[in-house]
Short mmCIF file of C-alpha atoms in Angstrom, two decimals:
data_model
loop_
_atom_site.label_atom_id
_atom_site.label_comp_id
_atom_site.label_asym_id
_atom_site.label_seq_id
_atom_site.Cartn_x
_atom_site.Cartn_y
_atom_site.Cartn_z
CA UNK S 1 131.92 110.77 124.27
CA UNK S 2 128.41 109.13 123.82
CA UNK S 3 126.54 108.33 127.00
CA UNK S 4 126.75 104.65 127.37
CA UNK S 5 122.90 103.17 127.64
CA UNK S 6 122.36 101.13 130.83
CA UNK S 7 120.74 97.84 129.34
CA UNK S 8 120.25 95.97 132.80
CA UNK S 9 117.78 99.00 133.26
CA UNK S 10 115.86 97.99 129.64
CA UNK S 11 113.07 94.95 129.56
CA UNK S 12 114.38 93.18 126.24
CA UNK S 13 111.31 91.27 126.46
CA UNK S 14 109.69 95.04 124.98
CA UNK S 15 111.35 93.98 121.57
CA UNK S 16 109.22 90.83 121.88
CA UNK S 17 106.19 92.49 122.61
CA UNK S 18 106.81 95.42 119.63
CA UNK S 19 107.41 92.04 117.03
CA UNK S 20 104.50 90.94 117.71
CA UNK S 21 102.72 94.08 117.51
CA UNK S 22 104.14 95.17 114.72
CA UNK S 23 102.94 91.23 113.11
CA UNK S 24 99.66 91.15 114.23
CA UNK S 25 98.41 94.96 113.75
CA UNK S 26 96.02 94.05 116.57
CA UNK S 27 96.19 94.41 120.79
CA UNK S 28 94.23 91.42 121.27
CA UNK S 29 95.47 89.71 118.81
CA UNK S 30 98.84 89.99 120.36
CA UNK S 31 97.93 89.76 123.81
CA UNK S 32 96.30 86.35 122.49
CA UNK S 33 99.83 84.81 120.98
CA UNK S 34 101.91 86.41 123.97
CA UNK S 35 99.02 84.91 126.63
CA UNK S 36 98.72 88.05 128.57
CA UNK S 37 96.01 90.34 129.16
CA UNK S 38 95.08 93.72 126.32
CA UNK S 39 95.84 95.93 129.34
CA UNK S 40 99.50 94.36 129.85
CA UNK S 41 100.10 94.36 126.26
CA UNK S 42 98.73 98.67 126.37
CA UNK S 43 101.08 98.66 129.28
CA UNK S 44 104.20 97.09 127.61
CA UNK S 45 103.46 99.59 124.83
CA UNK S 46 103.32 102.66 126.57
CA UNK S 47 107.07 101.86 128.50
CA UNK S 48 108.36 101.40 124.49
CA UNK S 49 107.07 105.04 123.84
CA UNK S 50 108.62 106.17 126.57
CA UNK S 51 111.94 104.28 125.94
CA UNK S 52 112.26 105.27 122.52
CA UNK S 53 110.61 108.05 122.26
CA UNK S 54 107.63 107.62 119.41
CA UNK S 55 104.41 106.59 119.43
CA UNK S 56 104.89 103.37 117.66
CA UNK S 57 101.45 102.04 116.68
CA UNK S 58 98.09 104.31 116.15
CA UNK S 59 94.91 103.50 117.13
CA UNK S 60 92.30 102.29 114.20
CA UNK S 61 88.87 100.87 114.26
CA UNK S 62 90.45 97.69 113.00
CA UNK S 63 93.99 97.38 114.89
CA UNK S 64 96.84 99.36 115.21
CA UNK S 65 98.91 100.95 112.44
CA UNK S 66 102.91 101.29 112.41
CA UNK S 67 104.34 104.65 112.77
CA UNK S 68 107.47 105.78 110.18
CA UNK S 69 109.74 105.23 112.96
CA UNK S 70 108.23 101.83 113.95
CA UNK S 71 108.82 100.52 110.39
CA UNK S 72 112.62 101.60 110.19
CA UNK S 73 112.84 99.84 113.66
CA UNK S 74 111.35 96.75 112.33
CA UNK S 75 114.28 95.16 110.54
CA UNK S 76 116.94 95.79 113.43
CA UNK S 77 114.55 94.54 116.20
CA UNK S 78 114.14 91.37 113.73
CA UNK S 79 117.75 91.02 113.41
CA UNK S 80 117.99 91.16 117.55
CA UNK S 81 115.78 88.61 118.40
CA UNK S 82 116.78 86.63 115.65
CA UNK S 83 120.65 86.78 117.42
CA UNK S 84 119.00 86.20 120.82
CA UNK S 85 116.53 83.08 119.62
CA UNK S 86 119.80 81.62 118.44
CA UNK S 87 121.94 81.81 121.41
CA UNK S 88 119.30 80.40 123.34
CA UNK S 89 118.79 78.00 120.62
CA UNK S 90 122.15 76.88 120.87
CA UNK S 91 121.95 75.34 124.43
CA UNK S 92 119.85 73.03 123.17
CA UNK S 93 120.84 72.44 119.14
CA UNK S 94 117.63 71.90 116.92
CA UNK S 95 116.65 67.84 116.09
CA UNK S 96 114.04 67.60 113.63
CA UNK S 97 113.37 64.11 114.35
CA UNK S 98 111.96 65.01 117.94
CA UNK S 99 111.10 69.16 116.85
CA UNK S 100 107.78 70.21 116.77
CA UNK S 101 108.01 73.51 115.16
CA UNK S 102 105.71 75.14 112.10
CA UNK S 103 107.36 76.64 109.33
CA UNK S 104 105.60 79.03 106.38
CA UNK S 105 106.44 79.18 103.16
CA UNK S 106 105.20 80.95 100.18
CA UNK S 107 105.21 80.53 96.71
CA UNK S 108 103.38 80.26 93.47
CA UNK S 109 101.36 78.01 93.63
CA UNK S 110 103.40 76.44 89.97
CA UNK S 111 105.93 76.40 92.37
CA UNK S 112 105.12 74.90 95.55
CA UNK S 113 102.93 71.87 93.54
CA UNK S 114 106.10 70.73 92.79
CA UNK S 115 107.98 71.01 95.49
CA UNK S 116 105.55 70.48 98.09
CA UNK S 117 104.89 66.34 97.49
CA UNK S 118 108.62 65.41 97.66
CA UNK S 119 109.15 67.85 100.57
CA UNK S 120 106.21 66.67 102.27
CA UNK S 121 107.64 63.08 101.59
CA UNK S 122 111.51 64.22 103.42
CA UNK S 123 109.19 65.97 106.75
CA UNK S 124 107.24 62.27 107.05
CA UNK S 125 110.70 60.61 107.09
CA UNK S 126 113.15 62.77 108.76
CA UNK S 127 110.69 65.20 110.59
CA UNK S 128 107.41 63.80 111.51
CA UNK S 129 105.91 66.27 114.06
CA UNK S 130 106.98 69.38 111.63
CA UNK S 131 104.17 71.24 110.81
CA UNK S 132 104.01 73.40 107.43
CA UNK S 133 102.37 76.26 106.21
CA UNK S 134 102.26 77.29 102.54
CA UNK S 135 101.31 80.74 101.79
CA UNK S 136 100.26 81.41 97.87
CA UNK S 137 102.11 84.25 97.03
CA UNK S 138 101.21 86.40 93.51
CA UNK S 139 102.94 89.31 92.07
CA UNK S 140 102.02 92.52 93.17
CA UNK S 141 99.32 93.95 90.39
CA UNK S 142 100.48 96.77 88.07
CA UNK S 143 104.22 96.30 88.31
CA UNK S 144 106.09 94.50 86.08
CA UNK S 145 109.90 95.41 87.31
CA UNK S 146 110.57 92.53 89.34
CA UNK S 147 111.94 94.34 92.11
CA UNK S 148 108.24 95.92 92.33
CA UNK S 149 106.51 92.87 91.43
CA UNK S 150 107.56 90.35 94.23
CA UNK S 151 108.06 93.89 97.10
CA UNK S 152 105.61 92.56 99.23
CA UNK S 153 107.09 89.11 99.13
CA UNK S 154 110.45 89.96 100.57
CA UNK S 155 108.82 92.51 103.10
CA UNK S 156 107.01 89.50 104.67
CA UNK S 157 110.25 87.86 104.95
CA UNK S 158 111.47 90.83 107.20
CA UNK S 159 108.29 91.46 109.05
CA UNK S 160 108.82 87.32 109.90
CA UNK S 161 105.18 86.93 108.47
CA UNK S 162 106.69 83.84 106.85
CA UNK S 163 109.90 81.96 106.83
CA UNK S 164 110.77 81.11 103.34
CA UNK S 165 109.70 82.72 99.89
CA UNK S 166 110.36 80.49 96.60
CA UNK S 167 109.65 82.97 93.60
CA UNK S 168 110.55 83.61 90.43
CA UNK S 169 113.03 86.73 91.06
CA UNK S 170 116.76 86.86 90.86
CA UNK S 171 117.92 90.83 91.49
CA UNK S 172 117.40 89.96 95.25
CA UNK S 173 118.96 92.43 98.05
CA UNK S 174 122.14 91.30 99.19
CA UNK S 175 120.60 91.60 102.37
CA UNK S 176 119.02 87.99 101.58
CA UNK S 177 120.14 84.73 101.15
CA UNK S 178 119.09 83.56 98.12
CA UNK S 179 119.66 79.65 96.57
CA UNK S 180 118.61 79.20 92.98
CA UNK S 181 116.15 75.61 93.62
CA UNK S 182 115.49 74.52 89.64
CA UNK S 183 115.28 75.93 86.06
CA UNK S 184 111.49 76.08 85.00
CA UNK S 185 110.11 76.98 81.48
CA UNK S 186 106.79 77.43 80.30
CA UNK S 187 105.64 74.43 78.13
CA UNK S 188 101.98 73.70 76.21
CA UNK S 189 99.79 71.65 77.54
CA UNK S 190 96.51 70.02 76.99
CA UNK S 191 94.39 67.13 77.17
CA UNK S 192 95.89 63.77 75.86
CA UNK S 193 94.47 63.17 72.51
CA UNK S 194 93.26 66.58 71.83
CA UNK S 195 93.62 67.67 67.88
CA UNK S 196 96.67 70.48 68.77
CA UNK S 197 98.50 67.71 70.19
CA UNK S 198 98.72 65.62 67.75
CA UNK S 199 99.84 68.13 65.19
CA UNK S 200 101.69 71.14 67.34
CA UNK S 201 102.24 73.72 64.91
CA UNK S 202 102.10 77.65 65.14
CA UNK S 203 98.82 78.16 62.93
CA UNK S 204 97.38 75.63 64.81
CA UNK S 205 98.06 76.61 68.09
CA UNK S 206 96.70 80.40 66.85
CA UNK S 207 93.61 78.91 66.46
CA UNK S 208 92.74 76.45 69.54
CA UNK S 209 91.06 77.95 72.63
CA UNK S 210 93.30 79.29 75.37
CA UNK S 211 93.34 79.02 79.06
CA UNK S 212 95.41 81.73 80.66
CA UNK S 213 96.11 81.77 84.19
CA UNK S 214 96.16 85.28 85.63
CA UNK S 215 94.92 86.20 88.89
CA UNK S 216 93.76 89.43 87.88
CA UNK S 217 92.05 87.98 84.81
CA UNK S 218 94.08 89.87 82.31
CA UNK S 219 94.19 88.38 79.22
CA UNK S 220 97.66 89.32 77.69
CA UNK S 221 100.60 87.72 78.90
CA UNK S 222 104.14 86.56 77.36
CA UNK S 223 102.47 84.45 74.79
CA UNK S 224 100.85 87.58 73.10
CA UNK S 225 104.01 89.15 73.65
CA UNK S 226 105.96 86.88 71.33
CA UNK S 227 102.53 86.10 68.93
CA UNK S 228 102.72 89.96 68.33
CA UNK S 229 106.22 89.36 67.44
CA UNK S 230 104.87 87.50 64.36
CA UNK S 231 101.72 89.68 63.76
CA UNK S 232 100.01 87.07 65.09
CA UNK S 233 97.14 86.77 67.65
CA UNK S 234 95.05 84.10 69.71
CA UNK S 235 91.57 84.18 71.39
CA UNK S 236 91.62 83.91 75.20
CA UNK S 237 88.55 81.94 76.08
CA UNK S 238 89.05 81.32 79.77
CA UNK S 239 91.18 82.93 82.35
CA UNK S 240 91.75 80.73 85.80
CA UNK S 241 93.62 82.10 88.97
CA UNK S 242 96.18 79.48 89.56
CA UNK S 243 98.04 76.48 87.74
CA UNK S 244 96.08 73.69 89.38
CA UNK S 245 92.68 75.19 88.38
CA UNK S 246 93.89 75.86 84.68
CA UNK S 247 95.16 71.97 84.88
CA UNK S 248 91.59 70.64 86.47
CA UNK S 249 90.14 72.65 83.32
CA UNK S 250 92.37 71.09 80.55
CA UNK S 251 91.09 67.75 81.36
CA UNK S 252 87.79 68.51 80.36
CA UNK S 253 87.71 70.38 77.37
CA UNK S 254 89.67 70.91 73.51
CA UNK S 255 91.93 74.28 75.35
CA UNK S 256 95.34 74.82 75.76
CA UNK S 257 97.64 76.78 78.31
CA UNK S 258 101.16 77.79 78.57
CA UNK S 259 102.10 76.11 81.94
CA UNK S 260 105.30 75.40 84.03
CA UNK S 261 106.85 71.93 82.59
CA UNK S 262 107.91 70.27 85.97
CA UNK S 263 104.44 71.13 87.28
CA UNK S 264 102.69 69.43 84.36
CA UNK S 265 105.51 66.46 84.93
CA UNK S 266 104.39 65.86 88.29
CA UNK S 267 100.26 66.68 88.18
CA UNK S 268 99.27 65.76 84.52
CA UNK S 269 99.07 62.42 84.16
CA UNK S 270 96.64 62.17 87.03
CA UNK S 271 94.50 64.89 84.55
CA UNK S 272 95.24 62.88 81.68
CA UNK S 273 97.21 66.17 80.84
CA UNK S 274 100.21 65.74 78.37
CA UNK S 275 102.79 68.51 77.63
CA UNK S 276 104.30 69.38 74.16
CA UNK S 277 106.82 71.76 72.80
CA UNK S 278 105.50 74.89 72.20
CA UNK S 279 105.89 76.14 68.48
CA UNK S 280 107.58 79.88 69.78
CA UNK S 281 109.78 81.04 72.26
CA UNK S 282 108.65 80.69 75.67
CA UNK S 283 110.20 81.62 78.86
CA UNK S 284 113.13 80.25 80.76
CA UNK S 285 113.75 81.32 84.64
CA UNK S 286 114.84 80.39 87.58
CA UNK S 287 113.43 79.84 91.04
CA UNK S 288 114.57 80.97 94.19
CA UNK S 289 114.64 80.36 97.70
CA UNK S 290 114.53 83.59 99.76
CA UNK S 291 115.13 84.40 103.27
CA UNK S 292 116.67 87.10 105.44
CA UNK S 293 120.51 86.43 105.42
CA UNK S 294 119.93 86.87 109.74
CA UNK S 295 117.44 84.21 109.92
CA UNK S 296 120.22 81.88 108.62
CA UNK S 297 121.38 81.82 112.47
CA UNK S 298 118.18 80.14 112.98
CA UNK S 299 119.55 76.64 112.54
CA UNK S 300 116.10 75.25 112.35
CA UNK S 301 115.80 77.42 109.36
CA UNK S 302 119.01 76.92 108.13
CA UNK S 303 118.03 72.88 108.15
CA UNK S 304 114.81 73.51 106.20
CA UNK S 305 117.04 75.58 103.73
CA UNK S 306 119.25 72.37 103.25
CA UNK S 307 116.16 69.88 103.33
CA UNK S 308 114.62 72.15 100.81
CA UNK S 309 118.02 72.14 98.01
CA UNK S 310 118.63 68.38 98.93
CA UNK S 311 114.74 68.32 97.29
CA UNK S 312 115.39 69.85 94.40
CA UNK S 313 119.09 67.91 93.47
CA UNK S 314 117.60 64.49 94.52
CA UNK S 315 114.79 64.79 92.06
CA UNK S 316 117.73 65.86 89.62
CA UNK S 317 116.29 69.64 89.23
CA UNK S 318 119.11 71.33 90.50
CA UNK S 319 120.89 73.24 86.98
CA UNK S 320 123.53 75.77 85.86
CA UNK S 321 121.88 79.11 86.45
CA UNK S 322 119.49 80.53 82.79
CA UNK S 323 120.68 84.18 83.65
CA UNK S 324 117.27 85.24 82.48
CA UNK S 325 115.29 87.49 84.82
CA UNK S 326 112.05 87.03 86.51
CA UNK S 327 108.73 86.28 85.77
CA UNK S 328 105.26 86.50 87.25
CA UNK S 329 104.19 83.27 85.71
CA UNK S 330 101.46 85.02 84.24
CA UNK S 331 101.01 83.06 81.00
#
């Protein structure tokens, strides 16, 4: 029979000390957002070696690095805490009208412009002294398998760099909760009164001036996918990094750009930006609210998660699921 391991002889507050570690990447850093000394953090490290047996984190000129066995451990020391933070939790139940808390969330930025003023609108009413952080999150470069493309994204969800992701990705891991938020599809836009708009039609749109928002600056997105479809082609004149610089740009000159429709609902008219029908198939997709299925215990979180979908159906977004897959809102 296994040997049963003594816990009243193990500091749990060591799995506190290797999250934050294992977040931070840095000694002082972590002895900083645990207020202790570099010494007692060294210290605290050094009875986790010896308790499980690994070195843990490596010495670099810029931090500390994880070991192999550190980053398996990762996820189940999450998971513990998590457990622990909510029985504690529990003794005294969450109240966002008195809570003072600071959430992070991450998203596209064509994404969080739309959610972000009506959310911001529910916190002032129902949450004052929440605070927020929003993270611009971007697929990773090169891959274009969705389960590559947003990797990074859900791995920040586990290492508890953030709390929420909202992307563009349905195959997520069952090991995630995951609540579809609102259709989006791409749509054209450009300035009010500019010649495309007033007569939309494929040969015309061929010939405007694009803006394409990449934030690699690659030219060729979808819309070259489906031109080529047609043996047709367009000149890119300007590439921009996000949706709110491509919209800041259409105000000012004769281009036009493939952008998210609810995004151009909600910012346009303030650019004197107008969206029309675009004259070929453009994408339809979904976005998705992502967390660890654990952190669900969290009931702060899991009262963010509700705010969050009572956002989306009060504004009347909330649809039957597309059943298309991802995108990296690359246009």
């Amino acid at each position: 029979m296994l040997k049963q391991i003594d816990l009243s002889r193990t500091d749990l507050n060591l799995l506190a000390l290797f999250e934050i570690v294992f977040q931070e990447r840095h000694v002082g850093r972590s002895a900083e957002r645990l207020h202790l000394s570099p010494s007692a953090i060294s210290h605290g490290l050094g009875r986790l070696r010896t308790l499980l047996g690994d070195p843990l984190f490596l010495k670099t000129p810029k931090g500390v690095v994880p070991t192999e066995r550190a980053l398996q451990l990762a996820p189940s020391v999450a998971e513990i805490l998590t457990r622990v933070r909510g029985v504690v939790s529990s003794a005294a139940p969450f109240d966002p009208r008195h809570s003072t808390r600071r959430f992070v969330i991450g998203a596209p930025d064509g994404a969080s412009s739309v959610i972000m003023p009506s959310l911001l609108e529910r916190l002032h009413q129902a949450a004052p002294g929440i605070d927020l952080g929003i993270r611009q999150l971007l697929p990773v470069q090169g891959f274009t398998a969705p389960h590559l493309a947003w990797k990074d994204a859900l791995k920040e969800l586990e290492d508890r760099t953030m709390d929420i992701a909202i992307i563009p990705f349905d195959d997520i891991p069952v090991r995630f909760h995951k609540q579809a938020l609102y259709e989006e599809e791409f749509v054209i836009a450009a300035r009010k009164g500019q010649s495309f708009v007033r007569n939309p039609t494929l040969q015309r749109y061929c010939e405007a001036e694009h803006l394409v928002v990449s934030h690699t600056g690659d030219v060729s997105g979808f819309v070259d996918v489906e031109l080529a479809k047609k043996g047709l082609t367009r000149r890119v004149a300007l590439t921009v990094p996000n949706f709110n610089f491509a919209i800041s740009v259409l105000t000012e000159t004769e281009m036009v750009s493939a952008l998210p429709r609810r995004f151009v609902e909600i910012h346009g008219a303030r650019f004197n930006v107008i969206a029309v029908k675009a004259p070929l198939p453009l994408p339809r997709f979904s976005i998705n609210m992502v967390l660890p299925k654990v952190a669900m215990m969290d009931t702060g979180l899991a009262w963010l998660v509700e705010l969050l979908g009572q956002v989306c159906t009060t504004n009347g977004w909330s649809s039957a699921r597309s059943g298309k897959r991802s995108r990296s809102m690359h246009s």
